[in-house]
């Protein structure tokens, strides 16, 4: 397994990410969810993808939290493009 550095996104990138993921639905994510592909691609955390339904539910919960966080960031002017 290899590790990568954390990434920081600028204001414009954050607004774009927030806009792009705001249109995603749990149904779309469920349809594209492929734990075997994530194992093959060494997506962290590997141990999660070995679990059955729990992995999908964990991803959906975290994705909803990320959508909320990014929406809050943009709505409160913490990601404004200049």
mmCIF file of C-alpha atoms in Angstrom:
data_model
loop_
_atom_site.group_PDB
_atom_site.id
_atom_site.type_symbol
_atom_site.label_atom_id
_atom_site.label_comp_id
_atom_site.label_asym_id
_atom_site.label_seq_id
_atom_site.Cartn_x
_atom_site.Cartn_y
_atom_site.Cartn_z
ATOM 1 C CA UNK A 1 0.000 0.000 0.000
ATOM 2 C CA UNK A 2 1.192 3.514 -0.711
ATOM 3 C CA UNK A 3 0.238 6.762 0.964
ATOM 4 C CA UNK A 4 -0.492 10.094 -0.640
ATOM 5 C CA UNK A 5 -0.324 13.559 0.820
ATOM 6 C CA UNK A 6 -3.456 15.382 1.906
ATOM 7 C CA UNK A 7 -4.796 17.873 -0.614
ATOM 8 C CA UNK A 8 -5.955 21.421 -0.015
ATOM 9 C CA UNK A 9 -8.412 23.034 -2.401
ATOM 10 C CA UNK A 10 -8.609 26.739 -3.107
ATOM 11 C CA UNK A 11 -11.816 28.760 -2.936
ATOM 12 C CA UNK A 12 -12.763 28.358 -6.587
ATOM 13 C CA UNK A 13 -12.052 24.638 -6.533
ATOM 14 C CA UNK A 14 -14.127 24.218 -3.373
ATOM 15 C CA UNK A 15 -17.100 26.010 -4.956
ATOM 16 C CA UNK A 16 -16.822 23.810 -8.055
ATOM 17 C CA UNK A 17 -16.611 20.598 -6.010
ATOM 18 C CA UNK A 18 -19.609 21.687 -3.916
ATOM 19 C CA UNK A 19 -21.603 22.450 -7.068
ATOM 20 C CA UNK A 20 -20.645 19.177 -8.749
ATOM 21 C CA UNK A 21 -21.473 16.893 -5.828
ATOM 22 C CA UNK A 22 -24.653 18.732 -4.852
ATOM 23 C CA UNK A 23 -26.389 17.025 -7.789
ATOM 24 C CA UNK A 24 -25.329 13.507 -6.805
ATOM 25 C CA UNK A 25 -27.946 11.302 -5.165
ATOM 26 C CA UNK A 26 -27.632 8.203 -2.997
ATOM 27 C CA UNK A 27 -29.297 6.201 -5.795
ATOM 28 C CA UNK A 28 -26.604 7.261 -8.285
ATOM 29 C CA UNK A 29 -23.823 6.431 -5.854
ATOM 30 C CA UNK A 30 -25.415 3.087 -5.029
ATOM 31 C CA UNK A 31 -25.595 2.233 -8.748
ATOM 32 C CA UNK A 32 -21.892 3.026 -9.321
ATOM 33 C CA UNK A 33 -20.592 1.523 -6.063
ATOM 34 C CA UNK A 34 -17.979 -1.162 -6.805
ATOM 35 C CA UNK A 35 -16.065 -2.356 -3.715
ATOM 36 C CA UNK A 36 -13.987 -4.852 -5.723
ATOM 37 C CA UNK A 37 -12.766 -2.059 -7.992
ATOM 38 C CA UNK A 38 -11.884 0.014 -4.926
ATOM 39 C CA UNK A 39 -9.843 -2.898 -3.578
ATOM 40 C CA UNK A 40 -8.073 -3.236 -6.936
ATOM 41 C CA UNK A 41 -7.358 0.522 -6.954
ATOM 42 C CA UNK A 42 -6.047 0.479 -3.350
ATOM 43 C CA UNK A 43 -8.651 3.014 -2.228
ATOM 44 C CA UNK A 44 -8.241 3.759 1.484
ATOM 45 C CA UNK A 45 -9.406 2.206 3.820
ATOM 46 C CA UNK A 46 -8.951 -1.208 2.252
ATOM 47 C CA UNK A 47 -10.475 -3.104 5.168
ATOM 48 C CA UNK A 48 -13.821 -1.341 4.624
ATOM 49 C CA UNK A 49 -14.296 -2.739 1.110
ATOM 50 C CA UNK A 50 -14.131 -6.310 2.408
ATOM 51 C CA UNK A 51 -17.381 -5.758 4.304
ATOM 52 C CA UNK A 52 -20.700 -6.292 2.562
ATOM 53 C CA UNK A 53 -23.555 -3.795 2.939
ATOM 54 C CA UNK A 54 -21.764 -1.875 5.671
ATOM 55 C CA UNK A 55 -19.276 -0.371 3.229
ATOM 56 C CA UNK A 56 -21.955 1.135 1.007
ATOM 57 C CA UNK A 57 -23.887 2.526 3.967
ATOM 58 C CA UNK A 58 -20.709 4.033 5.423
ATOM 59 C CA UNK A 59 -19.910 5.706 2.096
ATOM 60 C CA UNK A 60 -23.425 7.090 1.728
ATOM 61 C CA UNK A 61 -23.356 8.546 5.251
ATOM 62 C CA UNK A 62 -19.950 10.126 4.744
ATOM 63 C CA UNK A 63 -20.931 11.472 1.342
ATOM 64 C CA UNK A 64 -24.026 13.160 2.798
ATOM 65 C CA UNK A 65 -21.838 14.696 5.513
ATOM 66 C CA UNK A 66 -19.373 15.931 2.877
ATOM 67 C CA UNK A 67 -22.197 17.481 0.828
ATOM 68 C CA UNK A 68 -23.427 19.288 3.947
ATOM 69 C CA UNK A 69 -19.925 20.487 4.868
ATOM 70 C CA UNK A 70 -19.215 21.850 1.386
ATOM 71 C CA UNK A 71 -22.646 23.508 1.135
ATOM 72 C CA UNK A 72 -22.039 25.170 4.540
ATOM 73 C CA UNK A 73 -18.578 26.296 3.416
ATOM 74 C CA UNK A 74 -19.915 27.963 0.275
ATOM 75 C CA UNK A 75 -23.037 29.452 1.916
ATOM 76 C CA UNK A 76 -20.965 31.073 4.663
ATOM 77 C CA UNK A 77 -18.469 32.698 2.331
ATOM 78 C CA UNK A 78 -15.627 30.411 3.296
ATOM 79 C CA UNK A 79 -15.080 29.488 -0.351
ATOM 80 C CA UNK A 80 -15.455 32.637 -2.403
ATOM 81 C CA UNK A 81 -13.701 33.142 -5.718
ATOM 82 C CA UNK A 82 -12.021 36.460 -6.336
#
